[in-house]
Amino acid sequence: MHPVPIQKRVAVAIYKLASNVEFHDVANLFGIGTSTACDIFWEVCEALCKMRKDFVKRPKTIAEMEAITTGFERKSGFPMCGGALDGTHIPIIAPASYPTDFYNRKGWYSVILQGLVAHNYCFLDFDVGWPGKCHDSYVFECSRLCRKMEEGTFFPPIRKNINGVEVPIMIVADSAYSLASNIMKPFPEGTARGPRAAFNACLSRARIHVEHAFGRLKVLHNFCEMQNVAYQELNEDVMDQPEAVPEQNDVPAFSPAEQIREALVAYINS
């Protein structure tokens, strides 16, 4: 009996992941035995999990960190940006247990994928599996990434003096998230005029990297990016839109986070 080629093994796993059909249906489609299809699926999944450390990793050295911040500033004009953060919904079949928890605001069942993306569209971190009903900010607050950001252990400890304010490495996010010293979000639309509007536009140019990465998302995503696999850009109309949430004054006036944001406003408009 001839072994199943690697290309076919990957195709079996991808088809199963994408369709969630029974293994005997997958086996019939690919002309292999049901037990073989099951074994192949789990072998490929295990291999993909092992590859995570090679293809999804945070910057650990100052040189790696500066390559990302420089990349973001060159492409968007936003300084000291270490990554763009957002969540996206992955469609699923309604689970038997607690299905309403997975029914999202868009009107279908999903789990949430939270991703942190660098300037080159590669993922630095991800967290997947939260019920679709959860809010993006809740997912972040419960994530390992949030804890490491609060502890100051996710990025190398680099700071830059911008207009008299010590600015750390930050991640950029949309208005669904809470403002913090290392998490920058836009000003509310009603107050974003003049220099603040320019700040919002600059932040958006940096943040859009995560939207584009979600649009390009596929199995072996970072591998494809590193191998320069050709890709046809998606229409931005199909991108996830930020969750609609009421704007809140979630940070006291003159807090460290507000001081950093105002310093960035001045820097971007200088």
Tab-separated table of C-alpha atoms in Angstrom:
chain	number	residue	atom	x	y	z
A	1	MET	CA	0.000	0.000	0.000
A	2	HIS	CA	1.425	3.377	-1.015
A	3	PRO	CA	1.691	6.096	1.670
A	4	VAL	CA	-0.604	9.101	1.310
A	5	PRO	CA	1.387	12.041	-0.180
A	6	ILE	CA	1.969	15.063	2.061
A	7	GLN	CA	-0.029	17.359	-0.241
A	8	LYS	CA	-3.036	15.073	0.070
A	9	ARG	CA	-2.623	14.826	3.843
A	10	VAL	CA	-2.706	18.602	4.197
A	11	ALA	CA	-5.712	18.780	1.861
A	12	VAL	CA	-7.573	16.203	3.967
A	13	ALA	CA	-6.958	18.195	7.145
A	14	ILE	CA	-7.894	21.525	5.579
A	15	TYR	CA	-11.105	20.111	4.126
A	16	LYS	CA	-12.093	18.603	7.464
A	17	LEU	CA	-11.324	21.834	9.338
A	18	ALA	CA	-13.238	23.932	6.814
A	19	SER	CA	-16.331	21.745	6.459
A	20	ASN	CA	-16.579	19.748	9.709
A	21	VAL	CA	-18.139	16.849	7.787
A	22	GLU	CA	-17.900	13.274	9.069
A	23	PHE	CA	-14.640	11.417	8.556
A	24	HIS	CA	-16.260	8.818	6.316
A	25	ASP	CA	-17.352	11.625	3.960
A	26	VAL	CA	-13.808	13.009	3.892
A	27	ALA	CA	-12.460	9.514	3.256
A	28	ASN	CA	-14.844	8.949	0.336
A	29	LEU	CA	-13.924	12.303	-1.199
A	30	PHE	CA	-10.175	11.623	-1.082
A	31	GLY	CA	-10.322	7.894	-1.817
A	32	ILE	CA	-8.850	6.698	1.466
A	33	GLY	CA	-10.082	4.679	4.432
A	34	THR	CA	-12.070	6.319	7.220
A	35	SER	CA	-9.520	5.396	9.895
A	36	THR	CA	-6.745	6.704	7.635
A	37	ALA	CA	-8.564	10.032	7.199
A	38	CYS	CA	-8.976	10.318	10.971
A	39	ASP	CA	-5.304	9.523	11.643
A	40	ILE	CA	-4.133	11.964	8.966
A	41	PHE	CA	-6.317	14.746	10.336
A	42	TRP	CA	-4.940	14.502	13.859
A	43	GLU	CA	-1.356	14.068	12.657
A	44	VAL	CA	-1.568	17.253	10.575
A	45	CYS	CA	-3.219	19.184	13.422
A	46	GLU	CA	-0.480	18.058	15.802
A	47	ALA	CA	2.189	19.116	13.306
A	48	LEU	CA	0.562	22.531	12.873
A	49	CYS	CA	0.519	23.051	16.653
A	50	LYS	CA	4.227	22.224	16.815
A	51	MET	CA	4.924	24.713	14.006
A	52	ARG	CA	3.352	27.540	16.004
A	53	LYS	CA	6.584	28.285	17.841
A	54	ASP	CA	8.394	28.691	14.524
A	55	PHE	CA	5.849	30.875	12.776
A	56	VAL	CA	3.951	32.761	15.506
A	57	LYS	CA	6.323	34.454	17.910
A	58	ARG	CA	6.726	37.787	19.615
A	59	PRO	CA	9.857	39.945	19.211
A	60	LYS	CA	12.387	39.053	21.886
A	61	THR	CA	15.362	41.216	21.004
A	62	ILE	CA	15.672	44.974	20.698
A	63	ALA	CA	16.632	44.571	17.028
A	64	GLU	CA	13.489	42.508	16.304
A	65	MET	CA	11.358	45.029	18.167
A	66	GLU	CA	12.837	48.023	16.374
A	67	ALA	CA	12.264	46.332	13.011
A	68	ILE	CA	8.535	46.217	13.810
A	69	THR	CA	8.225	49.743	15.187
A	70	THR	CA	10.227	51.132	12.277
A	71	GLY	CA	8.075	49.175	9.846
A	72	PHE	CA	4.869	50.564	11.315
A	73	GLU	CA	6.150	54.138	11.362
A	74	ARG	CA	7.369	53.961	7.763
A	75	LYS	CA	4.061	52.567	6.539
A	76	SER	CA	1.618	54.532	8.705
A	77	GLY	CA	3.485	57.333	10.458
A	78	PHE	CA	2.570	55.940	13.894
A	79	PRO	CA	5.578	55.708	16.266
A	80	MET	CA	6.403	53.025	18.849
A	81	CYS	CA	3.768	50.633	17.513
A	82	GLY	CA	4.495	47.003	18.327
A	83	GLY	CA	1.375	45.482	16.801
A	84	ALA	CA	-2.230	45.932	15.689
A	85	LEU	CA	-4.925	44.170	17.719
A	86	ASP	CA	-8.450	43.057	16.858
A	87	GLY	CA	-10.842	40.137	16.936
A	88	THR	CA	-12.627	38.338	14.120
A	89	HIS	CA	-15.397	35.749	14.027
A	90	ILE	CA	-14.783	32.227	12.736
A	91	PRO	CA	-18.030	30.524	11.602
A	92	ILE	CA	-18.942	27.259	13.325
A	93	ILE	CA	-21.863	24.840	13.428
A	94	ALA	CA	-24.088	25.568	16.436
A	95	PRO	CA	-22.697	23.506	19.346
A	96	ALA	CA	-24.970	21.185	21.282
A	97	SER	CA	-24.083	22.846	24.598
A	98	TYR	CA	-24.931	26.525	25.256
A	99	PRO	CA	-25.492	27.413	21.576
A	100	THR	CA	-26.790	30.915	22.385
A	101	ASP	CA	-23.358	31.839	23.767
A	102	PHE	CA	-21.915	31.321	20.301
A	103	TYR	CA	-24.612	33.262	18.416
A	104	ASN	CA	-22.904	36.552	17.520
A	105	ARG	CA	-24.181	40.050	16.766
A	106	LYS	CA	-23.887	39.361	13.044
A	107	GLY	CA	-26.580	36.691	13.261
A	108	TRP	CA	-24.604	33.436	13.039
A	109	TYR	CA	-22.632	31.040	15.237
A	110	SER	CA	-18.931	31.622	15.713
A	111	VAL	CA	-15.875	31.531	17.895
A	112	ILE	CA	-13.669	34.598	18.221
A	113	LEU	CA	-10.083	34.767	17.055
A	114	GLN	CA	-8.068	37.555	18.689
A	115	GLY	CA	-4.956	38.430	16.726
A	116	LEU	CA	-1.966	40.721	17.227
A	117	VAL	CA	-0.299	41.465	13.900
A	118	ALA	CA	3.028	43.065	12.935
A	119	HIS	CA	3.634	45.538	10.111
A	120	ASN	CA	4.341	42.638	7.726
A	121	TYR	CA	0.921	41.019	8.427
A	122	CYS	CA	2.434	38.119	10.375
A	123	PHE	CA	0.768	37.177	13.655
A	124	LEU	CA	2.729	37.857	16.830
A	125	ASP	CA	0.076	36.325	19.084
A	126	PHE	CA	-3.399	34.835	18.865
A	127	ASP	CA	-6.123	33.557	21.169
A	128	VAL	CA	-8.986	31.543	19.667
A	129	GLY	CA	-12.094	29.751	20.905
A	130	TRP	CA	-14.061	32.365	22.812
A	131	PRO	CA	-17.855	32.212	22.215
A	132	GLY	CA	-19.050	34.562	19.459
A	133	LYS	CA	-21.322	36.423	21.875
A	134	CYS	CA	-18.306	37.791	23.787
A	135	HIS	CA	-17.122	41.353	23.212
A	136	ASP	CA	-13.633	41.920	21.797
A	137	SER	CA	-12.550	43.919	24.837
A	138	TYR	CA	-13.648	41.110	27.182
A	139	VAL	CA	-11.670	38.555	25.187
A	140	PHE	CA	-8.579	40.751	25.416
A	141	GLU	CA	-8.965	41.385	29.144
A	142	CYS	CA	-9.124	37.620	29.738
A	143	SER	CA	-6.213	36.817	27.447
A	144	ARG	CA	-2.618	35.899	28.204
A	145	LEU	CA	-1.567	38.810	25.980
A	146	CYS	CA	-3.317	41.317	28.251
A	147	ARG	CA	-1.639	39.882	31.324
A	148	LYS	CA	1.796	40.031	29.699
A	149	MET	CA	1.178	43.586	28.511
A	150	GLU	CA	0.225	44.633	32.053
A	151	GLU	CA	3.339	42.924	33.422
A	152	GLY	CA	5.497	44.532	30.742
A	153	THR	CA	6.870	41.162	29.626
A	154	PHE	CA	5.445	40.788	26.101
A	155	PHE	CA	7.681	43.343	24.352
A	156	PRO	CA	11.319	44.234	25.090
A	157	PRO	CA	11.472	47.205	27.513
A	158	ILE	CA	12.019	50.014	25.013
A	159	ARG	CA	10.903	53.616	25.561
A	160	LYS	CA	11.153	56.780	23.530
A	161	ASN	CA	10.860	60.368	24.721
A	162	ILE	CA	8.184	62.046	22.591
A	163	ASN	CA	7.500	65.693	23.393
A	164	GLY	CA	8.685	65.229	26.968
A	165	VAL	CA	6.675	62.042	27.609
A	166	GLU	CA	8.217	58.586	27.992
A	167	VAL	CA	6.334	56.413	25.508
A	168	PRO	CA	6.545	52.596	25.734
A	169	ILE	CA	5.970	50.071	22.954
A	170	MET	CA	2.218	50.139	22.266
A	171	ILE	CA	-0.376	48.133	20.444
A	172	VAL	CA	-3.069	49.947	18.456
A	173	ALA	CA	-6.726	48.966	18.597
A	174	ASP	CA	-10.175	50.284	17.704
A	175	SER	CA	-12.652	52.061	19.951
A	176	ALA	CA	-13.965	48.782	21.408
A	177	TYR	CA	-10.892	48.543	23.650
A	178	SER	CA	-9.907	50.502	26.746
A	179	LEU	CA	-7.182	53.123	26.560
A	180	ALA	CA	-4.005	52.322	28.485
A	181	SER	CA	-0.394	53.452	28.437
A	182	ASN	CA	0.506	50.600	26.101
A	183	ILE	CA	-2.830	50.342	24.237
A	184	MET	CA	-3.736	53.230	21.949
A	185	LYS	CA	-7.276	53.711	20.651
A	186	PRO	CA	-8.754	56.583	18.612
A	187	PHE	CA	-10.459	59.630	20.050
A	188	PRO	CA	-14.280	59.507	19.923
A	189	GLU	CA	-15.478	60.665	16.525
A	190	GLY	CA	-17.341	63.636	17.953
A	191	THR	CA	-14.146	65.065	19.464
A	192	ALA	CA	-11.754	64.107	16.657
A	193	ARG	CA	-11.155	67.396	14.886
A	194	GLY	CA	-7.954	69.004	13.643
A	195	PRO	CA	-4.857	67.393	15.196
A	196	ARG	CA	-6.961	64.676	16.853
A	197	ALA	CA	-8.493	63.747	13.502
A	198	ALA	CA	-4.981	63.429	12.072
A	199	PHE	CA	-4.051	61.205	15.025
A	200	ASN	CA	-7.091	58.995	14.402
A	201	ALA	CA	-6.227	58.680	10.719
A	202	CYS	CA	-2.619	57.772	11.535
A	203	LEU	CA	-3.687	55.191	14.106
A	204	SER	CA	-6.148	53.744	11.585
A	205	ARG	CA	-3.362	53.303	9.014
A	206	ALA	CA	-1.444	51.252	11.578
A	207	ARG	CA	-4.455	49.323	12.861
A	208	ILE	CA	-5.641	48.329	9.366
A	209	HIS	CA	-2.788	45.810	9.235
A	210	VAL	CA	-4.743	43.444	11.472
A	211	GLU	CA	-7.863	43.855	9.321
A	212	HIS	CA	-5.840	42.994	6.231
A	213	ALA	CA	-4.290	39.992	7.990
A	214	PHE	CA	-7.736	38.678	8.905
A	215	GLY	CA	-8.794	39.173	5.295
A	216	ARG	CA	-5.838	37.051	4.186
A	217	LEU	CA	-6.289	34.487	6.930
A	218	LYS	CA	-5.790	30.859	5.941
A	219	VAL	CA	-4.255	27.689	7.306
A	220	LEU	CA	-0.459	28.073	7.423
A	221	HIS	CA	-0.922	31.857	7.166
A	222	ASN	CA	2.492	32.930	8.485
A	223	PHE	CA	4.209	30.210	6.466
A	224	CYS	CA	2.587	31.606	3.304
A	225	GLU	CA	3.621	35.161	4.210
A	226	MET	CA	7.237	34.151	4.875
A	227	GLN	CA	7.382	32.220	1.600
A	228	ASN	CA	5.940	35.228	-0.304
A	229	VAL	CA	2.986	33.225	-1.605
A	230	ALA	CA	1.031	35.331	-4.106
A	231	TYR	CA	-2.198	36.789	-2.756
A	232	GLN	CA	-5.055	38.724	-4.312
A	233	GLU	CA	-6.241	41.564	-2.094
A	234	LEU	CA	-9.781	41.301	-0.775
A	235	ASN	CA	-12.260	44.121	-1.097
A	236	GLU	CA	-12.211	45.981	2.202
A	237	ASP	CA	-16.034	45.836	2.247
A	238	VAL	CA	-15.731	42.230	3.413
A	239	MET	CA	-13.481	43.112	6.341
A	240	ASP	CA	-14.843	42.925	9.869
A	241	GLN	CA	-16.091	46.257	11.089
A	242	PRO	CA	-15.322	47.401	14.660
A	243	GLU	CA	-17.961	46.448	17.183
A	244	ALA	CA	-20.359	49.290	17.860
A	245	VAL	CA	-19.951	50.341	21.469
A	246	PRO	CA	-20.872	53.532	23.270
A	247	GLU	CA	-17.876	55.776	23.763
A	248	GLN	CA	-16.816	55.959	27.378
A	249	ASN	CA	-14.543	58.254	29.316
A	250	ASP	CA	-12.733	55.158	30.514
A	251	VAL	CA	-9.516	56.962	31.477
A	252	PRO	CA	-9.280	59.884	33.897
A	253	ALA	CA	-8.095	63.212	32.481
A	254	PHE	CA	-4.324	63.666	32.562
A	255	SER	CA	-3.724	59.979	33.230
A	256	PRO	CA	-0.446	58.506	31.917
A	257	ALA	CA	-2.323	56.991	28.983
A	258	GLU	CA	-3.892	60.361	28.072
A	259	GLN	CA	-0.533	62.098	28.358
A	260	ILE	CA	0.996	59.557	25.979
A	261	ARG	CA	-1.867	59.967	23.515
A	262	GLU	CA	-1.605	63.769	23.564
A	263	ALA	CA	2.160	63.508	23.049
A	264	LEU	CA	1.507	61.294	20.043
A	265	VAL	CA	-1.001	63.817	18.701
A	266	ALA	CA	1.656	66.510	18.845
A	267	TYR	CA	4.295	64.206	17.294
A	268	ILE	CA	2.066	63.123	14.411
A	269	ASN	CA	1.043	66.718	13.679
A	270	SER	CA	4.560	68.154	13.931
